[in-house]
Amino acid sequence: MLASTKLERRAQDSGQQMYDLVSELYPICRSITGNGVRETLRRIARNIPLQIREVTSGTRVFDWTVPREWNIRDAWVKDSSGARVIDFQRSNLHVVSYSVPVHRKMTLSELRPHLHTLPDRPDWIPYRTSYYQQTWGFCLAHRDLERLRDDEYEVCIDATLEDGYLSYGELFIPGHTSEEVLISCHVCHPSLANDNLSGVAVAVALAQALQETPGRYSYRFLFIPGTIGAITWLALNERLANRIRHGLVLAGLGDGAPLSYKKSRRGDAEIDRVAQHVLRHISESTVIKDFSPYGYDERQFCSPGFNLPVGRLSRAPHGEFPEYHTSADNLDFVSAASLAESLFACRQILEVLEENGYYISLNPNCEPQLGKRGLYTAIGGSVDSGKCEMAMLWMLNLADGRHSLLDIAERSGLRFQSIFEAASLLVSHGLLQKELPSNDIGPVPQV
Amino acid sequence: MLASTKLERRAQDSGQQMYDLVSELYPICRSITGNGVRETLRRIARNIPLQIREVTSGTRVFDWTVPREWNIRDAWVKDSSGARVIDFQRSNLHVVSYSVPVHRKMTLSELRPHLHTLPDRPDWIPYRTSYYQQTWGFCLAHRDLERLRDDEYEVCIDATLEDGYLSYGELFIPGHTSEEVLISCHVCHPSLANDNLSGVAVAVALAQALQETPGRYSYRFLFIPGTIGAITWLALNERLANRIRHGLVLAGLGDGAPLSYKKSRRGDAEIDRVAQHVLRHISESTVIKDFSPYGYDERQFCSPGFNLPVGRLSRAPHGEFPEYHTSADNLDFVSAASLAESLFACRQILEVLEENGYYISLNPNCEPQLGKRGLYTAIGGSVDSGKCEMAMLWMLNLADGRHSLLDIAERSGLRFQSIFEAASLLVSHGLLQKELPSNDIGPVPQV
Amino acid sequence: MLASTKLERRAQDSGQQMYDLVSELYPICRSITGNGVRETLRRIARNIPLQIREVTSGTRVFDWTVPREWNIRDAWVKDSSGARVIDFQRSNLHVVSYSVPVHRKMTLSELRPHLHTLPDRPDWIPYRTSYYQQTWGFCLAHRDLERLRDDEYEVCIDATLEDGYLSYGELFIPGHTSEEVLISCHVCHPSLANDNLSGVAVAVALAQALQETPGRYSYRFLFIPGTIGAITWLALNERLANRIRHGLVLAGLGDGAPLSYKKSRRGDAEIDRVAQHVLRHISESTVIKDFSPYGYDERQFCSPGFNLPVGRLSRAPHGEFPEYHTSADNLDFVSAASLAESLFACRQILEVLEENGYYISLNPNCEPQLGKRGLYTAIGGSVDSGKCEMAMLWMLNLADGRHSLLDIAERSGLRFQSIFEAASLLVSHGLLQKELPSNDIGPVPQV
């Protein structure tokens, strides 16, 4: 049953819990492999019964190969006085992710090509990676770079890049059917709060909520390294992908911008229509964007060989806010309130997916007499029939088995919830009958 | 043959006649059954050869039952001095329609729950009904309610609610085919001029005009009580409904607002496209509205079991003008000029329906030589070829049997009449041939 | 290979050559038949290997008949002093084209009905024709008409209208397939520069360019008299018309207005979509117009029996600029720069047609790893991936054999050239495969 107000209240309660989880995970140095991801998954598993999977380095996954595992203990640049002018202990963003180990002395001009800054944002440390090209580097505030004198520097990245594993987390919540909804977020970024601890926290809260009562759909949550994680999961679970009826990538859900939804490659999938409906009724400032093959793991889920109906829920557009991929994407950049609203939107979307269906009027010839059933204003002639009566009239008029509840909500301009409540009321009065979904693909499989 | 100017003149002549009919019918106390409706139908039958039908109370019509017949002789509320403070003889709106008989004395506080007013419009009497809930009540101006002192009142509604009949009128005008156009209006409102004596008057004038020359379509006019009348007719004539190719509900056609057309549930039926074309060419201020399941009898004709291509022609939107369902919807609220324009629009819509068809060019390869047939400016090279030549060129270019005249009018931006005249001219020169409609359903049936 | 910058430079070089050809042809007195057309075709044939065809007067071509051949040697009106007050030698526009011979004396009032002027543009001579009605006439500046006194005038049109031929030019450039692109322009106007020596000059330059390297399509150029020429060609080549996959009528391409494209009757033909794409990327001020059955020879190519995918490229809209069909459409009204831009647009359109095709990703499951192939920025994490990367990502995402390069360009908002270059790069790295077009209709026929 839909109970949006209750939902909204609970979502707000969850806001602080989500913010706390973001704060807890923030200091960990994550990358696409290694102990940072493992530790992150372990902490998530304290909240939900996550399965942690490990895939061996060298495993072929479509056009890619699972890389060697990267782990880092410490890294620094010391000047000739021995002072750490760049120190991994102060921020894990200081080291280019997947840097190969290095330990030697060099001049500033030798070091310079390995240093990355943001001249336009001189106080922020950029976030850089080099997963597939063997190199090393440091990131620092441009202001700090400008302070470096000509000197002999001792450079150390105490890291290992060795055969090991790619780790990811998976949670399957069985529903009444084996049709699946996929919820995916990435867990490969180090101390960046919005990108994507916000997505992780919303996914955890969503999983907690969904575990309480099984629904029509089964739900599969993925906490995976970006790109290579999605590719690995798809390569190892190619058959499972056929069960995915709807999906959402969760990313960038804690900042202060309005909610935005990026459509799947299909553009007219049910998830696309549902997300648009929900966001439009949350606020006029929400944003709907067409698919493009740039962004997060929707790139993989929507590659032409899969073409899954997977969209993305975000707030500030990917890559278009200045804090993106910098040290300014910190705990001040995200808020409990934004996380709560994001969770609320997710839950609304899932509820519409759960309840959207087709109904048949059992009195299709002319309107049924609502009055004798106590469903209609007794004294006729007045203008206002009320929203609920309009929802009933729309429902009865379009309950021909060819219009889904969402179709009816869209055509009437009413909220899905109003239409769903009207449908439920009419069913309880014997005026409508719900059609069984014909696209069920059988009982819930063993996973 | 289309002759719009002639039509327009005749429609204006008819304006006064329609206004006179509204005035004649205005004083009669109508309801969904009873002698008021019967008398109204009898007077309509003086103008057109109407069949008056009577359906017994208790007849099951789909989910409904034909109600008992209601008749009223008198009604009043007298104060202790014996003065009629509310008097049915002054306005039949004073009594809630279908009030059960009552005759007793009571205090003001006992009476008060039975009194209906419009506090926002203190001089107007509201119109209220209670067809399916056994109660009684009076309607009065709010100013008059405020004048009532604490007193003992004698309340009398001298009415009967007994087994009888539901009465409606039907006129069938046979055409060359058994395909039907349905024209429906309601006859159940007491002294309300726009809602819906305006519709009644336009329907009568339209029927008079159509009787003169049979057309391609047969026409069926219904003068019926709202809701229960439409449901009754549909229930008793379920098979006939299959013959309805197009239909119009006429309601609220005498006020000063621009013409508006409400689309059928289908939204893209021929009647929908034709009405839009005609209204757009009448004036830019005309309004096209999407179907909604609230309004007049289009609710029944467009219920999912029938889904007939029936739209509604009106002026001020249903329920959205303050005079709606009040004593202010009187003879001053409607005008001969508005009725005339409404009739003109109806006739144009029917003419487009009658003449809309498919043509085949007999010279489809390149343009035929219009010049040698005297159809083209002799001296070439000048810019203006004139509207008529453009209409001929469009007609020839799209006369491929897949574009109706309406399609060609819409694509060219020209009026249907221009395209139809060009088509007729080209047929007479042997350049086009009209395709026989393939959807004829046989000879005109006995009714 | 597309190389738009190179194209643009070459087009500009061609601008002056095109202007020179317009200047060379300008003095010749052309009509729909006769030596003026023949001489024009002969001069065109010095630039490209044109076949000159002659069709006998009296030949039936669909609803029309090839007219008698008209030739004029001299024409004048002399006043009683023997002075030539109207003199064909000064402008061939002075004589109504296809005037029958005349030589006699008459008063001004007898002469007056045969004189055509433009009172609104008193200094300009209008251009008038009377191909199919046997009459004669003179055109002159209105200011000159006002100077004519009452006098006896000697009127002479030394012309012949006799059985002969209709002449037109045709050039077929074979390509790899027998699918054809039709390029058509009219050669029947006397001293008018924009209408249509501009089209002739652009067609010649285009033919010269296309002869250099054979493409996927075969190209057929027609230099024909307007209307009767197109009708004659279609009547004599009805079977060839089936091979036409795309076509352009070139007219009015030398003036200073922005480029405009008029869609084919189909409205959504590939040529329509390609021309829109190219024009939109040339400038925002370019204009796209829907088909209408008025204009140049697209009227015939798009008649319902043929319905060919032939649009029209122009600048100022046909008939909507004051200089149209007057002596002001002279060599000052056209410019080398405008001709060059028109040629550039034509070449771009043809290049898109040539290269537009369907591709299949050879790694459809997830994105292929561009980095290991050197196709992707090595250091990840920065925002800008560059246009080229976006083009590759779009190409890979939509290379499912159901999206043409043009579809992908339109959906991505990128230029066709960027998408084509990305496709070529990806093909060369073994990531894409081009699908063979399935609509080829066989080897190049003998013509």
PDB file of C-alpha atoms in Angstrom, chain C residues 163-259:
ATOM      1  CA  ASP C 163       7.877  22.329 -85.283  1.00  0.00           C
ATOM      2  CA  GLY C 164      11.326  21.576 -83.946  1.00  0.00           C
ATOM      3  CA  TYR C 165      12.720  20.243 -80.708  1.00  0.00           C
ATOM      4  CA  LEU C 166      12.846  20.633 -76.998  1.00  0.00           C
ATOM      5  CA  SER C 167      16.506  20.502 -75.969  1.00  0.00           C
ATOM      6  CA  TYR C 168      17.939  19.462 -72.635  1.00  0.00           C
ATOM      7  CA  GLY C 169      21.258  18.317 -71.234  1.00  0.00           C
ATOM      8  CA  GLU C 170      21.987  15.180 -69.236  1.00  0.00           C
ATOM      9  CA  LEU C 171      25.117  13.959 -67.527  1.00  0.00           C
ATOM     10  CA  PHE C 172      25.401  10.548 -65.922  1.00  0.00           C
ATOM     11  CA  ILE C 173      28.350   9.891 -63.602  1.00  0.00           C
ATOM     12  CA  PRO C 174      28.441   6.196 -62.729  1.00  0.00           C
ATOM     13  CA  GLY C 175      29.179   5.157 -59.154  1.00  0.00           C
ATOM     14  CA  HIS C 176      29.733   1.852 -57.409  1.00  0.00           C
ATOM     15  CA  THR C 177      26.019   1.082 -57.436  1.00  0.00           C
ATOM     16  CA  SER C 178      23.186   1.828 -59.781  1.00  0.00           C
ATOM     17  CA  GLU C 179      21.335   3.782 -57.113  1.00  0.00           C
ATOM     18  CA  GLU C 180      21.091   7.329 -58.320  1.00  0.00           C
ATOM     19  CA  VAL C 181      21.185  10.819 -56.967  1.00  0.00           C
ATOM     20  CA  LEU C 182      19.359  13.281 -59.208  1.00  0.00           C
ATOM     21  CA  ILE C 183      20.538  16.883 -59.507  1.00  0.00           C
ATOM     22  CA  SER C 184      18.227  19.026 -61.578  1.00  0.00           C
ATOM     23  CA  CYS C 185      18.219  22.685 -62.601  1.00  0.00           C
ATOM     24  CA  HIS C 186      16.288  24.702 -65.139  1.00  0.00           C
ATOM     25  CA  VAL C 187      17.813  26.374 -68.200  1.00  0.00           C
ATOM     26  CA  CYS C 188      14.783  28.128 -69.679  1.00  0.00           C
ATOM     27  CA  HIS C 189      15.039  31.639 -68.269  1.00  0.00           C
ATOM     28  CA  PRO C 190      16.549  34.447 -70.359  1.00  0.00           C
ATOM     29  CA  SER C 191      18.706  37.170 -68.745  1.00  0.00           C
ATOM     30  CA  LEU C 192      17.944  36.328 -65.144  1.00  0.00           C
ATOM     31  CA  ALA C 193      21.004  35.613 -63.021  1.00  0.00           C
ATOM     32  CA  ASN C 194      19.744  34.069 -59.837  1.00  0.00           C
ATOM     33  CA  ASP C 195      16.767  32.368 -61.457  1.00  0.00           C
ATOM     34  CA  ASN C 196      18.434  30.193 -62.595  1.00  0.00           C
ATOM     35  CA  LEU C 197      21.943  30.667 -63.914  1.00  0.00           C
ATOM     36  CA  SER C 198      23.023  30.352 -60.274  1.00  0.00           C
ATOM     37  CA  GLY C 199      21.581  26.837 -60.161  1.00  0.00           C
ATOM     38  CA  VAL C 200      23.182  25.970 -63.490  1.00  0.00           C
ATOM     39  CA  ALA C 201      26.594  27.171 -62.305  1.00  0.00           C
ATOM     40  CA  VAL C 202      26.391  25.275 -58.991  1.00  0.00           C
ATOM     41  CA  ALA C 203      25.292  22.124 -60.828  1.00  0.00           C
ATOM     42  CA  VAL C 204      28.230  22.414 -63.237  1.00  0.00           C
ATOM     43  CA  ALA C 205      30.724  22.877 -60.382  1.00  0.00           C
ATOM     44  CA  LEU C 206      29.183  19.966 -58.486  1.00  0.00           C
ATOM     45  CA  ALA C 207      29.397  17.714 -61.543  1.00  0.00           C
ATOM     46  CA  GLN C 208      33.036  18.656 -62.033  1.00  0.00           C
ATOM     47  CA  ALA C 209      33.821  17.727 -58.449  1.00  0.00           C
ATOM     48  CA  LEU C 210      31.915  14.432 -58.560  1.00  0.00           C
ATOM     49  CA  GLN C 211      33.631  13.298 -61.751  1.00  0.00           C
ATOM     50  CA  GLU C 212      36.944  13.161 -59.949  1.00  0.00           C
ATOM     51  CA  THR C 213      36.248  10.101 -57.801  1.00  0.00           C
ATOM     52  CA  PRO C 214      33.343   7.720 -58.233  1.00  0.00           C
ATOM     53  CA  GLY C 215      31.246   7.311 -55.110  1.00  0.00           C
ATOM     54  CA  ARG C 216      28.718   4.853 -53.791  1.00  0.00           C
ATOM     55  CA  TYR C 217      25.951   6.475 -55.797  1.00  0.00           C
ATOM     56  CA  SER C 218      25.653   7.197 -59.479  1.00  0.00           C
ATOM     57  CA  TYR C 219      24.785  10.804 -60.229  1.00  0.00           C
ATOM     58  CA  ARG C 220      22.430  12.091 -62.880  1.00  0.00           C
ATOM     59  CA  PHE C 221      22.465  15.790 -63.721  1.00  0.00           C
ATOM     60  CA  LEU C 222      19.638  17.364 -65.665  1.00  0.00           C
ATOM     61  CA  PHE C 223      19.828  20.793 -67.278  1.00  0.00           C
ATOM     62  CA  ILE C 224      16.261  21.135 -68.440  1.00  0.00           C
ATOM     63  CA  PRO C 225      13.563  23.650 -69.293  1.00  0.00           C
ATOM     64  CA  GLY C 226      11.322  24.172 -66.242  1.00  0.00           C
ATOM     65  CA  THR C 227       8.079  22.154 -66.016  1.00  0.00           C
ATOM     66  CA  ILE C 228       7.884  20.832 -69.603  1.00  0.00           C
ATOM     67  CA  GLY C 229      11.525  19.699 -69.415  1.00  0.00           C
ATOM     68  CA  ALA C 230      11.030  17.802 -66.170  1.00  0.00           C
ATOM     69  CA  ILE C 231       7.791  16.304 -67.480  1.00  0.00           C
ATOM     70  CA  THR C 232       9.490  15.296 -70.735  1.00  0.00           C
ATOM     71  CA  TRP C 233      12.416  13.674 -68.955  1.00  0.00           C
ATOM     72  CA  LEU C 234      10.149  11.789 -66.573  1.00  0.00           C
ATOM     73  CA  ALA C 235       7.881  10.638 -69.404  1.00  0.00           C
ATOM     74  CA  LEU C 236      10.798   9.342 -71.455  1.00  0.00           C
ATOM     75  CA  ASN C 237      12.657   7.851 -68.472  1.00  0.00           C
ATOM     76  CA  GLU C 238       9.871   6.473 -66.341  1.00  0.00           C
ATOM     77  CA  ARG C 239      11.811   3.321 -65.557  1.00  0.00           C
ATOM     78  CA  LEU C 240      14.965   5.190 -64.591  1.00  0.00           C
ATOM     79  CA  ALA C 241      13.020   7.112 -61.970  1.00  0.00           C
ATOM     80  CA  ASN C 242      12.910   3.961 -59.859  1.00  0.00           C
ATOM     81  CA  ARG C 243      16.626   4.202 -59.356  1.00  0.00           C
ATOM     82  CA  ILE C 244      16.511   7.656 -57.810  1.00  0.00           C
ATOM     83  CA  ARG C 245      17.319   7.336 -54.122  1.00  0.00           C
ATOM     84  CA  HIS C 246      17.789  11.048 -53.438  1.00  0.00           C
ATOM     85  CA  GLY C 247      17.471  14.221 -55.417  1.00  0.00           C
ATOM     86  CA  LEU C 248      17.978  17.964 -55.290  1.00  0.00           C
ATOM     87  CA  VAL C 249      16.516  20.698 -57.409  1.00  0.00           C
ATOM     88  CA  LEU C 250      18.959  23.621 -57.489  1.00  0.00           C
ATOM     89  CA  ALA C 251      17.414  27.061 -57.937  1.00  0.00           C
ATOM     90  CA  GLY C 252      18.120  30.566 -56.712  1.00  0.00           C
ATOM     91  CA  LEU C 253      21.524  29.874 -55.180  1.00  0.00           C
ATOM     92  CA  GLY C 254      23.404  33.109 -55.867  1.00  0.00           C
ATOM     93  CA  ASP C 255      21.565  35.768 -53.857  1.00  0.00           C
ATOM     94  CA  GLY C 256      22.449  37.017 -50.398  1.00  0.00           C
ATOM     95  CA  ALA C 257      19.716  35.336 -48.354  1.00  0.00           C
ATOM     96  CA  PRO C 258      20.523  32.399 -46.063  1.00  0.00           C
ATOM     97  CA  LEU C 259      20.372  28.904 -47.508  1.00  0.00           C
TER      98      LEU C 259
END
